[in-house]
Short mmCIF file of C-alpha atoms in Angstrom, two decimals:
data_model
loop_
_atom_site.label_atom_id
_atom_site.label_comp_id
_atom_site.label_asym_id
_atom_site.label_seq_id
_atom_site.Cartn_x
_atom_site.Cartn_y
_atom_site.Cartn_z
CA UNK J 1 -7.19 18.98 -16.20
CA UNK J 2 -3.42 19.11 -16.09
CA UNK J 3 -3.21 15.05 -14.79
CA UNK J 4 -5.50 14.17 -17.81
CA UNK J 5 -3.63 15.81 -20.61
CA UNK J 6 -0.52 15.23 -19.30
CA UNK J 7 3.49 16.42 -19.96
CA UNK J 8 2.80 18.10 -23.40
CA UNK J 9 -0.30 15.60 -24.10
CA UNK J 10 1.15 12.89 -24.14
CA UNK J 11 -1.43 11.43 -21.12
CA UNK J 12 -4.53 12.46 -23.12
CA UNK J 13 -2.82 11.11 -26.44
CA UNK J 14 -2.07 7.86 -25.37
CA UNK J 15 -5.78 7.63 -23.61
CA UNK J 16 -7.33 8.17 -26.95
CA UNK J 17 -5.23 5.57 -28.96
CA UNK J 18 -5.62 2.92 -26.15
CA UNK J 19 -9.88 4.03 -25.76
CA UNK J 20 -10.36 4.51 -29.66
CA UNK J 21 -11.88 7.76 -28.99
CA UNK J 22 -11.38 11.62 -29.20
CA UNK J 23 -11.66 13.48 -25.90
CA UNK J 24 -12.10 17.12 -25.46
CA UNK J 25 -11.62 19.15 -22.25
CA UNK J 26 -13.15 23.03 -21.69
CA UNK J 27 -11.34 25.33 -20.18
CA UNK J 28 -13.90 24.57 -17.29
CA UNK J 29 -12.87 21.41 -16.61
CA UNK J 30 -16.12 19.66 -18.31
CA UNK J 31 -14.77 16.86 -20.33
CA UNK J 32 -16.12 15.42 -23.94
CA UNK J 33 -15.64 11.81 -25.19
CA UNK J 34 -16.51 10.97 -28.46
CA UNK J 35 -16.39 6.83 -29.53
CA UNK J 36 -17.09 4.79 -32.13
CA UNK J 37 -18.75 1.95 -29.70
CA UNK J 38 -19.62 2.03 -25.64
CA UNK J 39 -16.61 -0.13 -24.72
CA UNK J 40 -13.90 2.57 -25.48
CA UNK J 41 -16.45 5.42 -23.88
CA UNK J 42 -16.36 3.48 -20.77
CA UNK J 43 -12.81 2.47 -20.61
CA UNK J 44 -11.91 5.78 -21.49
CA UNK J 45 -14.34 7.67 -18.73
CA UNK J 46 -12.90 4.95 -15.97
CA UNK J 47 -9.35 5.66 -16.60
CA UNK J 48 -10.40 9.50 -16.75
CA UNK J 49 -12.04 9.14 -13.32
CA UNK J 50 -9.28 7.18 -12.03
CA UNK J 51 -6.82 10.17 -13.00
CA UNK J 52 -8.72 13.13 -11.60
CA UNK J 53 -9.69 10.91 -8.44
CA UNK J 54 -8.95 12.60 -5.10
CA UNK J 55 -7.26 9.84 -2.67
CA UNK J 56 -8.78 8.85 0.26
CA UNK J 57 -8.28 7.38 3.85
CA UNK J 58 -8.35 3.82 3.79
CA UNK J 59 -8.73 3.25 0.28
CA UNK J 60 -6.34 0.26 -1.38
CA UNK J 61 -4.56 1.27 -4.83
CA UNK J 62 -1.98 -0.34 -6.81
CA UNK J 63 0.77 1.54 -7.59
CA UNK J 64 4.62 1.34 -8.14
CA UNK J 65 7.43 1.95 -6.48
CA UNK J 66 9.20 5.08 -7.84
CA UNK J 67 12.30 5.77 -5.24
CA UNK J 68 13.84 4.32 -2.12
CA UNK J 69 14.99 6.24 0.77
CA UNK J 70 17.01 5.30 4.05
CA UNK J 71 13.23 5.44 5.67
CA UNK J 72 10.84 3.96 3.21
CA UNK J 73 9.70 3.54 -0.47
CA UNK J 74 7.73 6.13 -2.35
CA UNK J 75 5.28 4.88 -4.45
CA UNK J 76 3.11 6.33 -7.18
CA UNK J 77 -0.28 5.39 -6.73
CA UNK J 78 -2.21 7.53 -9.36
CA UNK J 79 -0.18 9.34 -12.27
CA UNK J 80 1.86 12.42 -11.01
CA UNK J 81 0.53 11.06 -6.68
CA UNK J 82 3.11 9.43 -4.75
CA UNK J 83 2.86 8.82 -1.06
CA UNK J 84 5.06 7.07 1.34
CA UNK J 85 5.70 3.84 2.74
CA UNK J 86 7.49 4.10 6.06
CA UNK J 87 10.03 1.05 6.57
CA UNK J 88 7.86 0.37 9.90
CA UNK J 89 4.65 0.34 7.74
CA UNK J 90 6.36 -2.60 5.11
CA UNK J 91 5.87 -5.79 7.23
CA UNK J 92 3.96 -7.26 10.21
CA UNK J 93 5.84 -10.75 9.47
CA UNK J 94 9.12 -9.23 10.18
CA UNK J 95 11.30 -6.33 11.17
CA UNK J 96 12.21 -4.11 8.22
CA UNK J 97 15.90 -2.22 8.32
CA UNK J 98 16.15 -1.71 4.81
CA UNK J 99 13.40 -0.91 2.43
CA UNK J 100 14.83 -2.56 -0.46
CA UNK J 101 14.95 -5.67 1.69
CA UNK J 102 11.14 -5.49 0.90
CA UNK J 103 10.45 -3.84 -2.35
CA UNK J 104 11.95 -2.40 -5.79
CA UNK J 105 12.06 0.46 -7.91
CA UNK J 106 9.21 -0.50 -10.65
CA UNK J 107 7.63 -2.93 -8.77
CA UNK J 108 4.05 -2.98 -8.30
CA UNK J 109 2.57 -2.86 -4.84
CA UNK J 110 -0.70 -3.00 -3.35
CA UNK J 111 -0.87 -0.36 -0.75
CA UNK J 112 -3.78 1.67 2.18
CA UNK J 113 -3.81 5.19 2.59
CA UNK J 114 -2.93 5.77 6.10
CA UNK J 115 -2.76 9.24 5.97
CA UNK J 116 -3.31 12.65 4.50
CA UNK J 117 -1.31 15.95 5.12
CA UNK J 118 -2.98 18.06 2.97
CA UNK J 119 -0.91 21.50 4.39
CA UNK J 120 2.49 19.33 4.07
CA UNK J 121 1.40 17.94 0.15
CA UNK J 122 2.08 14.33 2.23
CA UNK J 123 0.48 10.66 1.44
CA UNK J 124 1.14 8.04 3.95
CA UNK J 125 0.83 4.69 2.70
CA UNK J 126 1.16 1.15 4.48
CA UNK J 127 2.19 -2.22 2.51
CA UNK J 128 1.74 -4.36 5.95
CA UNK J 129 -2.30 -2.63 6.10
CA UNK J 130 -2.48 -4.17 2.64
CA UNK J 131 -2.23 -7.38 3.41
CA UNK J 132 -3.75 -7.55 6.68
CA UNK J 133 -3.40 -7.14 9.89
CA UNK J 134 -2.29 -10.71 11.64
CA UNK J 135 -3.69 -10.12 14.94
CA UNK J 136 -6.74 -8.89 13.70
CA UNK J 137 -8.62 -12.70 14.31
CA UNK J 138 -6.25 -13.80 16.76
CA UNK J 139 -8.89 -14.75 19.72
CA UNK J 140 -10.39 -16.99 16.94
CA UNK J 141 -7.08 -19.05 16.32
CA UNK J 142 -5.79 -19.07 19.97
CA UNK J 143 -7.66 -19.83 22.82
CA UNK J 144 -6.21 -19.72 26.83
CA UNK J 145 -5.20 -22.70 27.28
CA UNK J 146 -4.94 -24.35 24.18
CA UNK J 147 -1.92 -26.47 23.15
CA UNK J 148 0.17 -24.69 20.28
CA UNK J 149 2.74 -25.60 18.50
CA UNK J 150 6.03 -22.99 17.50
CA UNK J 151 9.35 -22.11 16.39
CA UNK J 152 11.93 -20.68 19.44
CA UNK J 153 12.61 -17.33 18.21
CA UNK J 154 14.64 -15.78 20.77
CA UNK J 155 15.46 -16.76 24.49
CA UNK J 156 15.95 -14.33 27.27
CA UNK J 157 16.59 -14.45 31.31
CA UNK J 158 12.70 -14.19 32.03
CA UNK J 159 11.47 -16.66 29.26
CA UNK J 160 11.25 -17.56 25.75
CA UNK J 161 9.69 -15.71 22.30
CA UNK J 162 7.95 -18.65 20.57
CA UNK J 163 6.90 -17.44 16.84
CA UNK J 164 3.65 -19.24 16.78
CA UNK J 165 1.93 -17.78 13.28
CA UNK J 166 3.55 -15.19 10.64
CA UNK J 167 3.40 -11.79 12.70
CA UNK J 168 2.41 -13.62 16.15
CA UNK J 169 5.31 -14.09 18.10
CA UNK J 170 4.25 -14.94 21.84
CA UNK J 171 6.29 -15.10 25.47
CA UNK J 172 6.78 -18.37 27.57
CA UNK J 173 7.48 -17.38 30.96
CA UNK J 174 10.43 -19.09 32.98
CA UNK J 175 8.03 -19.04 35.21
CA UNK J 176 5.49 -21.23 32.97
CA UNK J 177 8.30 -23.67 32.62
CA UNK J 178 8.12 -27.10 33.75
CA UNK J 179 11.98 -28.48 34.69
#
């Protein structure tokens, strides 16, 4: 009830302005919306349900970025739910030390529940399980064998890190070498 009216109404107010309708709430939680025309009934039942929705595992929302810590971004993915996105759940493309190297405050991000703590009031979220995971098809773009092409990323005693796709970065043996 609380997430629908809102601090001192002002949720419930606006929804009614923006829906052209007049919504009523019992004390038992049933909730009442009068309209003029089904358009502003519907818009103002889906942004009702979207308010009163319990998150889930795996679901993708769009939400914004409220705060940044040392260790991630919170982000506010329905009104008055945040959840957190761990620096080392921000990027598969590349290594993340700061999290405003990434994101904002007030930006809006597309995020995946990861997690749910219900005993610690906790929301883990994941940008990088957003946009997808880069090695989830990678037996269909690389074969054994096949000739690739890629950037040197790094170069150690026992080979060489060649950054072959955003996210796949793969080792060239010194013993794979040819002189």
């Amino acid at each position: 009830i609380g997430a629908i009216i809102g601090p001192g109404g002002k949720m419930i107010r606006a929804l009614q302005e923006e829906t052209n309708t007049k919504i009523d709430i019992q004390d038992d939680g049933t909730v009442y919306i009068a309209a003029i025309d089904g358009t502003g009934e519907a818009m103002a039942r889906e942004r009702i349900s979207a308010l009163t929705e319990t998150p889930q595992v795996g679901r993708i929302y769009t939400g914004k970025v409220v705060r940044i810590a040392d260790f991630g971004a919170f982000v506010e993915i329905q009104p008055g739910v945040e959840g957190l996105v761990h620096i080392s759940e921000m990027s598969y493309i590349q290594r993340v030390h700061k999290a405003q190297d990434v994101v904002q405050p007030g930006q809006s991000v597309t995020v995946v529940v990861k997690e749910i703590d219900m005993a610690k009031r906790r929301i883990g979220l994941s940008l990088r399980d957003a946009e997808g995971d880069p090695w989830s098809d990678i037996d269909q773009k690389f074969v054994k064998g096949q000739p690739v092409e890629g950037t040197v990323e790094k170069q150690e005693k026992f080979g060489i890190f060649v950054s072959l796709a955003p996210g796949i970065v793969g080792l060239l043996p010194k013993s794979a070498i040819s002189r």
